[in-house]
Tab-separated table of N, CA and C in Angstrom:
chain	number	residue	atom	x	y	z
A	67	ALA	N	0.840	-1.162	0.014
A	67	ALA	CA	0.018	-0.033	0.001
A	67	ALA	C	0.894	1.234	-0.022
A	68	CYS	N	0.499	2.217	-0.745
A	68	CYS	CA	1.246	3.432	-0.913
A	68	CYS	C	0.416	4.620	-0.373
A	69	GLU	N	1.100	5.485	0.415
A	69	GLU	CA	0.449	6.619	0.897
A	69	GLU	C	1.323	7.826	0.743
A	70	ASN	N	0.783	9.015	0.488
A	70	ASN	CA	1.539	10.244	0.382
A	70	ASN	C	1.716	10.771	1.779
A	71	ASN	N	2.989	10.680	2.303
A	71	ASN	CA	3.267	11.106	3.628
A	71	ASN	C	4.124	12.327	3.642
A	72	PHE	N	4.110	13.011	2.541
A	72	PHE	CA	5.083	14.217	2.311
A	72	PHE	C	4.259	15.483	2.269
A	73	SER	N	4.876	16.540	2.761
A	73	SER	CA	4.283	17.944	2.608
A	73	SER	C	4.391	18.283	1.115
A	74	ASP	N	3.632	19.277	0.755
A	74	ASP	CA	3.539	19.714	-0.647
A	74	ASP	C	4.987	20.079	-1.165
A	75	ARG	N	5.673	20.750	-0.316
A	75	ARG	CA	7.058	21.174	-0.703
A	75	ARG	C	7.961	19.922	-0.941
A	76	GLU	N	7.908	18.988	0.002
A	76	GLU	CA	8.717	17.772	-0.127
A	76	GLU	C	8.202	17.027	-1.327
A	77	CYS	N	6.920	17.075	-1.608
A	77	CYS	CA	6.307	16.341	-2.721
A	77	CYS	C	6.931	16.912	-3.986
A	78	GLU	N	7.038	18.186	-4.096
A	78	GLU	CA	7.540	18.885	-5.270
A	78	GLU	C	9.004	18.541	-5.513
A	79	ARG	N	9.760	18.495	-4.374
A	79	ARG	CA	11.146	18.165	-4.481
A	79	ARG	C	11.320	16.715	-4.992
A	80	ARG	N	10.524	15.795	-4.449
A	80	ARG	CA	10.611	14.408	-4.793
A	80	ARG	C	10.100	14.237	-6.298
A	81	LYS	N	9.158	15.064	-6.676
A	81	LYS	CA	8.709	14.930	-8.035
A	81	LYS	C	9.852	15.297	-8.986
A	82	LYS	N	10.642	16.315	-8.656
A	82	LYS	CA	11.846	16.686	-9.523
A	82	LYS	C	12.829	15.537	-9.491
A	83	ASP	N	13.042	14.941	-8.291
A	83	ASP	CA	13.993	13.756	-8.184
A	83	ASP	C	13.445	12.631	-9.096
A	84	CYS	N	12.197	12.391	-9.067
A	84	CYS	CA	11.529	11.291	-9.901
A	84	CYS	C	11.843	11.549	-11.368
A	85	ASP	N	11.672	12.803	-11.718
A	85	ASP	CA	11.844	13.165	-13.186
A	85	ASP	C	13.291	13.036	-13.591
A	86	SER	N	14.241	13.182	-12.711
A	86	SER	CA	15.589	13.200	-13.144
A	86	SER	C	16.474	12.018	-12.637
A	87	SER	N	15.943	11.216	-11.737
A	87	SER	CA	16.713	10.085	-11.202
A	87	SER	C	16.069	8.775	-11.344
A	88	MET	N	16.545	7.894	-12.163
A	88	MET	CA	16.048	6.556	-12.319
A	88	MET	C	16.194	5.811	-11.027
A	89	LYS	N	17.355	5.969	-10.334
A	89	LYS	CA	17.555	5.266	-9.113
A	89	LYS	C	16.494	5.612	-8.116
A	90	PHE	N	16.192	6.916	-8.006
A	90	PHE	CA	15.085	7.360	-7.087
A	90	PHE	C	13.793	6.727	-7.478
A	91	ARG	N	13.542	6.667	-8.735
A	91	ARG	CA	12.297	6.096	-9.178
A	91	ARG	C	12.203	4.650	-8.752
A	92	GLU	N	13.304	3.904	-8.933
A	92	GLU	CA	13.324	2.425	-8.620
A	92	GLU	C	13.139	2.186	-7.161
A	93	LEU	N	13.767	3.097	-6.310
A	93	LEU	CA	13.763	2.841	-4.873
A	93	LEU	C	12.519	3.329	-4.199
A	94	SER	N	11.702	4.174	-4.892
A	94	SER	CA	10.566	4.857	-4.312
A	94	SER	C	9.248	4.224	-4.599
A	95	CYS	N	8.330	4.368	-3.782
A	95	CYS	CA	6.939	3.879	-4.052
A	95	CYS	C	6.464	4.640	-5.313
A	96	PRO	N	6.032	3.828	-6.358
A	96	PRO	CA	5.588	4.461	-7.580
A	96	PRO	C	4.429	5.488	-7.400
A	97	LYS	N	3.669	5.315	-6.406
A	97	LYS	CA	2.537	6.151	-6.244
A	97	LYS	C	2.746	7.322	-5.330
A	98	THR	N	3.951	7.507	-4.792
A	98	THR	CA	4.252	8.608	-3.954
A	98	THR	C	3.923	9.879	-4.679
A	99	CYS	N	3.073	10.644	-4.161
A	99	CYS	CA	2.664	12.005	-4.699
A	99	CYS	C	2.032	11.837	-6.072
A	100	GLY	N	1.877	10.657	-6.581
A	100	GLY	CA	1.393	10.433	-7.869
A	100	GLY	C	2.247	10.979	-8.989
A	101	THR	N	3.571	10.984	-8.735
A	101	THR	CA	4.478	11.553	-9.659
A	101	THR	C	5.394	10.601	-10.342
A	102	CYS	N	5.638	9.423	-9.755
A	102	CYS	CA	6.680	8.484	-10.289
A	102	CYS	C	5.998	7.442	-11.196
């Protein structure tokens, strides 16, 4: 189960990481913030 446990600011930061980092994408929950 995936849940968004991040603030909006953290979510935006993670979204940028998802867009630029395949490693981040692989290690993170795909549904985090609905961005990965």
